[in-house]
C-alpha atoms as one frame of an Amber mdcrd trajectory, in Angstrom:
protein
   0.000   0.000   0.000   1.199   3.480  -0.923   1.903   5.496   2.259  -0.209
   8.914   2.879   3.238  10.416   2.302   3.717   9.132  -0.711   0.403   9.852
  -2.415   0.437  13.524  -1.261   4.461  13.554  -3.020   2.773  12.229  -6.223
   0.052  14.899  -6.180   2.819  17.559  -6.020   4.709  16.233  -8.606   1.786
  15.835 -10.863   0.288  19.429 -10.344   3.938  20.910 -11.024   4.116  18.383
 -13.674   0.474  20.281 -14.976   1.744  23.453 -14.490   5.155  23.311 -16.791
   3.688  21.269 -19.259   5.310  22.148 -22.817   3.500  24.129 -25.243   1.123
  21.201 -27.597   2.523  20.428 -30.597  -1.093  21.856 -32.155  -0.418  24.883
 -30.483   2.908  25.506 -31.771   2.442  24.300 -34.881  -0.749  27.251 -35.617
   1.912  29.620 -33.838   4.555  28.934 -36.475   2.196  29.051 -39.232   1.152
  32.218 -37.958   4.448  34.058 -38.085   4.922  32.277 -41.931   2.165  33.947
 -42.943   3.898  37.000 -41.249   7.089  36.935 -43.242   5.589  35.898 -46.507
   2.482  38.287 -46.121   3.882  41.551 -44.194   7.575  41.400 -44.375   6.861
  40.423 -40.783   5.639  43.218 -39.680   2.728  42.431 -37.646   1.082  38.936
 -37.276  -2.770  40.546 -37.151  -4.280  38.065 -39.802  -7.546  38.290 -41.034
  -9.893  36.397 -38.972 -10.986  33.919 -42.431  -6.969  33.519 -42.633  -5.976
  29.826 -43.408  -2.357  28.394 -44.015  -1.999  25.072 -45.165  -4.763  23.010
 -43.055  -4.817  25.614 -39.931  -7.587  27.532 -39.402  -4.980  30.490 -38.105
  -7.298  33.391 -38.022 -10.023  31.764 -35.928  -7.123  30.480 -33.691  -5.387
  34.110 -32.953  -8.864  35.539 -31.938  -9.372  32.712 -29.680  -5.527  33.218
 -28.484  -6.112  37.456 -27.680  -9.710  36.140 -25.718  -7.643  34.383 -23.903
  -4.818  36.981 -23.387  -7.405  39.227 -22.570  -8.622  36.953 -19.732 -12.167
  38.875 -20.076 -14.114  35.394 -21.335 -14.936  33.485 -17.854 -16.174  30.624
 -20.457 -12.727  30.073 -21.553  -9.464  29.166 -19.871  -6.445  31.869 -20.111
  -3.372  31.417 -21.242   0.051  31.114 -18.458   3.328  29.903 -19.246   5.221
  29.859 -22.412   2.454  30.593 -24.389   1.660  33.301 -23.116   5.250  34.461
 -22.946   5.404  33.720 -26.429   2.215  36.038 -27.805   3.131  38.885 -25.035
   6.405  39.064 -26.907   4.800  39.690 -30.046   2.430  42.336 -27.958   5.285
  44.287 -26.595   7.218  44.577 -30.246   3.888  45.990 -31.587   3.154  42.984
 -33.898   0.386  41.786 -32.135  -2.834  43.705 -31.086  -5.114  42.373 -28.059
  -7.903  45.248 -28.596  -8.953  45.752 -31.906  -7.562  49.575 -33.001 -10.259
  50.115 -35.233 -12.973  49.641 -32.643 -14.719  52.331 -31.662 -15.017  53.524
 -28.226 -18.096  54.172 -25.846 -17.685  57.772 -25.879 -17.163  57.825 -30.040
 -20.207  55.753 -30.645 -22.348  57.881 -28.324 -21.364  60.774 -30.245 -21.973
  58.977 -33.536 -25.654  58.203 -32.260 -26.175  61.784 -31.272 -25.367  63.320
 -34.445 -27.912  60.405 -36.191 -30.479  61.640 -33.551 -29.678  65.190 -35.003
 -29.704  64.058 -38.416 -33.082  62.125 -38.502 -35.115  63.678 -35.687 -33.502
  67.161 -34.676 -32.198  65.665 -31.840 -35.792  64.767 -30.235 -35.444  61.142
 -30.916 -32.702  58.496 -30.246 -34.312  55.862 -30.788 -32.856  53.302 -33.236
 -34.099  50.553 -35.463 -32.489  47.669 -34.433 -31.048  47.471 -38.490 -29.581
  50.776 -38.279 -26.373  51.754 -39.606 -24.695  54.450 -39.174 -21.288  55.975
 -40.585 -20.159  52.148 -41.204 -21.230  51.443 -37.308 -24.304  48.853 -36.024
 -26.065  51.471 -34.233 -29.313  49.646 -33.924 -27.148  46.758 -32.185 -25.288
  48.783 -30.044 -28.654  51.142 -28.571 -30.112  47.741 -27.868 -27.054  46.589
 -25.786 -27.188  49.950 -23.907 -30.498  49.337 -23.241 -30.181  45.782 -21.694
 -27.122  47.295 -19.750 -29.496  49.903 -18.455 -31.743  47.339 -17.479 -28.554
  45.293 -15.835 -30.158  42.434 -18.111 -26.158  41.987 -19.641 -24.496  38.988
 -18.995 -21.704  40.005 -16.926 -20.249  36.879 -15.968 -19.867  36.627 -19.344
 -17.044  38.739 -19.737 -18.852  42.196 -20.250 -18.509  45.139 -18.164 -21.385
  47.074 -16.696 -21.584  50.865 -18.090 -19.641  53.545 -16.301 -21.797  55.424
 -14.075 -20.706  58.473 -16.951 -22.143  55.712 -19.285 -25.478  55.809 -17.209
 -26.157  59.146 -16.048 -25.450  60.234 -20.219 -28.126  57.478 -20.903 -30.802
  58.669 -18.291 -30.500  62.234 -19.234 -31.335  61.028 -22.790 -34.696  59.202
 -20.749 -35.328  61.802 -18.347 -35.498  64.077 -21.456 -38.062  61.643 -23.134
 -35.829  61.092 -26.159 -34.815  57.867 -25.591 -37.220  54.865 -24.221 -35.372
  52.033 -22.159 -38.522  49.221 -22.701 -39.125  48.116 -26.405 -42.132  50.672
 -28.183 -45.594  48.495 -28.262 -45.282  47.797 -31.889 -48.618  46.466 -31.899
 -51.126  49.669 -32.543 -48.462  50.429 -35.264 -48.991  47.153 -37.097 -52.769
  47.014 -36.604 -53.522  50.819 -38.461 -51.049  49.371 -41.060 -53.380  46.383
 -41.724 -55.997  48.390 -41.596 -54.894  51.156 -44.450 -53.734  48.196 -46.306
 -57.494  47.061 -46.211 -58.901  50.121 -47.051 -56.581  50.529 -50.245 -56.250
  46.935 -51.285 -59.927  45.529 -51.233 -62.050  48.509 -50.209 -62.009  47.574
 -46.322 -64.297  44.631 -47.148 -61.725  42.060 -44.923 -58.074  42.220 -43.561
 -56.774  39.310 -44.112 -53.158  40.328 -45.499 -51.429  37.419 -47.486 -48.628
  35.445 -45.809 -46.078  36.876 -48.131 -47.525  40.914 -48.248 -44.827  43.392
 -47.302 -46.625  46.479 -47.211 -44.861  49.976 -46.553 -41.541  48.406 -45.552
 -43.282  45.531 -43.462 -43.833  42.326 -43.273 -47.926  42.649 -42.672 -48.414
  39.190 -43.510 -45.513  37.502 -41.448 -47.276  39.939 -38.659 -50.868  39.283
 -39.057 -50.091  35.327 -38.715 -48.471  35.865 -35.448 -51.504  37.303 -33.834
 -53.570  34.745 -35.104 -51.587  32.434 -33.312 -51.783  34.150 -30.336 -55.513
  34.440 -31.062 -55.785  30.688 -30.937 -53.523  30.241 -28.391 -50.726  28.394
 -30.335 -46.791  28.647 -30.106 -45.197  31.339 -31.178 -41.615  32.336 -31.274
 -42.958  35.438 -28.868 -44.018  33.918 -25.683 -46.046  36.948 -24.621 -49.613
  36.677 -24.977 -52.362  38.826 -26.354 -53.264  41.786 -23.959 -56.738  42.461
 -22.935 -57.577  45.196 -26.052 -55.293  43.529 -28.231 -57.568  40.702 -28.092
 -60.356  43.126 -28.122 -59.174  44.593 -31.837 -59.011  41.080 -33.025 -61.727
  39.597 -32.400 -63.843  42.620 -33.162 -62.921  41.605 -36.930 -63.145  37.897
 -36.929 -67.296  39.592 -35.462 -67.688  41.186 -38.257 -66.539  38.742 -40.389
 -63.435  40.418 -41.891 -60.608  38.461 -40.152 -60.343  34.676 -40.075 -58.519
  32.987 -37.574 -58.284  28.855 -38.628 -57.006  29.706 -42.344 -59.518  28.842
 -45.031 -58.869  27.857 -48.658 -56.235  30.301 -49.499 -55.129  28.516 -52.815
 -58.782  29.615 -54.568 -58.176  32.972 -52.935 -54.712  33.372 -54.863 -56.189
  31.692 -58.412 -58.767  34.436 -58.188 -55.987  36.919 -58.025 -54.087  35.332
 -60.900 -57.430  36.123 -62.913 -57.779  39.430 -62.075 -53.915  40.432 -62.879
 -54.728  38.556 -66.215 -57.364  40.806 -67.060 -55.610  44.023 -65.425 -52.591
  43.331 -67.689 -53.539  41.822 -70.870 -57.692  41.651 -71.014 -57.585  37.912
 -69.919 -55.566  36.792 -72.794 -53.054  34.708 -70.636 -52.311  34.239 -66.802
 -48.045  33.628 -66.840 -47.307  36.013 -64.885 -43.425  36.156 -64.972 -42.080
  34.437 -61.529 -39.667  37.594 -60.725 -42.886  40.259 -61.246 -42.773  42.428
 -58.475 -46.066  41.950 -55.934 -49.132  42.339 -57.100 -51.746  43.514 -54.829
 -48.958  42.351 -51.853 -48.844  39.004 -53.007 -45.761  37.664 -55.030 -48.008
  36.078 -57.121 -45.254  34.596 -60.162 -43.373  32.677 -57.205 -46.618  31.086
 -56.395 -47.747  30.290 -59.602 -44.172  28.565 -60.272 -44.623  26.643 -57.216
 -48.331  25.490 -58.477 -46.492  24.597 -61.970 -44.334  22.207 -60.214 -46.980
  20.697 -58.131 -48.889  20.116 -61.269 -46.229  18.191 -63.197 -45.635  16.172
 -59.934 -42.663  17.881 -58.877 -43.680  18.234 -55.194 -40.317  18.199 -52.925
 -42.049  18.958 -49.374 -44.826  20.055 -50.590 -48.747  18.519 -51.052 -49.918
  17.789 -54.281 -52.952  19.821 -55.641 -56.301  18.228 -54.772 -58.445  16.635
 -57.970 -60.401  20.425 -57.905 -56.899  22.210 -58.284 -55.496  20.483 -61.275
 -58.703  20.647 -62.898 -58.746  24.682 -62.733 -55.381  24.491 -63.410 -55.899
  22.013 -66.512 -58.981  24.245 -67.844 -56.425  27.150 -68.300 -54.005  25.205
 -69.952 -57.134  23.984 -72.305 -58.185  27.404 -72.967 -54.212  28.353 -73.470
 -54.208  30.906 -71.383 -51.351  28.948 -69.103 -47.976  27.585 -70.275 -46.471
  24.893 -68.495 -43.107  25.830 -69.661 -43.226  29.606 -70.197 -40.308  30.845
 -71.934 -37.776  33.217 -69.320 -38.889  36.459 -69.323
């Protein structure tokens, strides 16, 4: 039997063991390819790669930003680099060939500024607040005034690595609050979406229902991708927003399926597009023909070419994931081709 001695002299000499174990031979070999690329690339004059940089088999980009995480020690989720590897990349630091912090990032205080002069540019100053798309001279403002706002809500992952804002950071933000130019809790989009539905009613078929296609972008927005949401919610289904319907958002709602101008399980919305194919036949050339080119822009909201491409396929029994047409489907479908007002193979146009 090993002695208590003993086995507490062989944990010591396996932790120091641990602890001076030579750099991998993966390691060094993606550190040697990186200064090759060096010499060959910059005269070995810095060893910054791009971050898609590959030598040979080594992936050496993705491994340098990994390396300055872990230099940086500012990743929890990942272990940081001690001995000679870290002697090794802190030499190329101090010579100025290596950075940690990226140079070209911009700071707090310069994207703050950045955002104020948008503010200025689009809304006089009276409004900061960004869509979450915005650019803005080549930076991701929407991005970064949503990450404020989570900060300022101390909903940021800190133990993740991030630091909390400065209370200069905070008191700039809160001004921007205080002043009512800047709103810490996402705008109700709701309202917004519900007036658009119902001007695109009112203009599309005469108010008589609102029951925006799938595929309708309307004004810059998807109405349809919208409208099926809430009726989900309406039924009480899944939805990739977990929040359910308020009180007079319900209200709205089900005011129209009353009167008959909103449906909520979905009816036959094939017949509801062939009737549309009709009408652009006899809006564009008296009812001569119904190929509408698959790349026509939207008509009425509805990208009606893709669809009839997609009923093409379905027709010659090119289905993929999709059903095939019921028996009262191909026979429309056949009765055009029989009258010749629908190719089967319409030539590119």
């Amino acid at each position: 039997r090993t002695s208590p001695r003993i086995r507490t002299s062989n944990a010591a000499t396996m932790a120091r063991s641990n602890a001076e174990t030579p750099v991998s031979a993966v390691w060094r070999a993606h550190y040697e390819a990186l200064l090759n690329w060096s010499s060959r690339t910059v005269g070995s004059q810095h060893v910054n790669c791009p971050k898609d940089c590959v030598v040979g088999n080594l992936p050496i980009g993705t491994w340098l930003v990994d390396q300055r995480a872990r230099m940086r020690g500012t990743d929890k989720s990942i272990a940081t680099l001690d001995g000679e590897r870290r002697a090794l990349l802190q030499a190329l630091v101090d010579d100025g060939k290596l950075w940690l912090q990226n140079p070209e990032r911009r700071s707090w205080d310069e994207v703050f500024q950045a955002w104020t002069r948008w503010a200025h540019e689009k809304h006089g100053g009276n409004d900061y607040n960004v869509r979450h798309n915005e650019t803005y001279e080549g930076i991701r403002l929407g991005t970064w005034v949503n990450l404020q706002r989570m900060r300022l809500r101390d909903k940021y992952p800190q133990e993740n690595g991030k630091t909390p804002l400065t209370a200069q950071q905070k008191a700039a933000l809160l001004e921007l609050v205080a002043q009512g130019k800047f709103r810490i809790d996402a705008v109700d989009r709701f309202p917004i979406k519900f007036d658009l539905m119902m001007k695109w009613s009112e203009e599309t078929v005469g108010g008589r229902h609102c029951n925006v296609p799938y595929d309708c972008v309307y004004e810059g927005e998807r109405l349809g991708v919208w409208l099926n949401t809430q009726r989900q919610r309406l039924r009480g289904g899944t939805t990739k927003s977990k929040s359910e319907l308020k009180a007079e958002q319900r209200e709205m709602l089900e005011k129209l399926v009353q009167e008959r101008k909103l449906w909520v399980s979905e009816p036959n919305m094939w017949d509801e597009k062939y009737n549309l194919l009709l009408q652009w036949s006899e809006d564009n050339n008296n009812g001569e023909h119904v190929n509408i080119p698959q790349a026509a822009p939207p008509y009425k909201g509805v990208q009606l070419g893709s669809w009839l491409a997609t009923q093409r396929n379905r027709f010659r029994g090119k289905l993929g994931k999709m059903k095939p047409l019921t028996p009262e489907q191909e026979l429309k479908l056949n009765e055009l081709i029989t009258q010749g007002k629908l190719k089967m193979n319409p030539l590119k146009q």
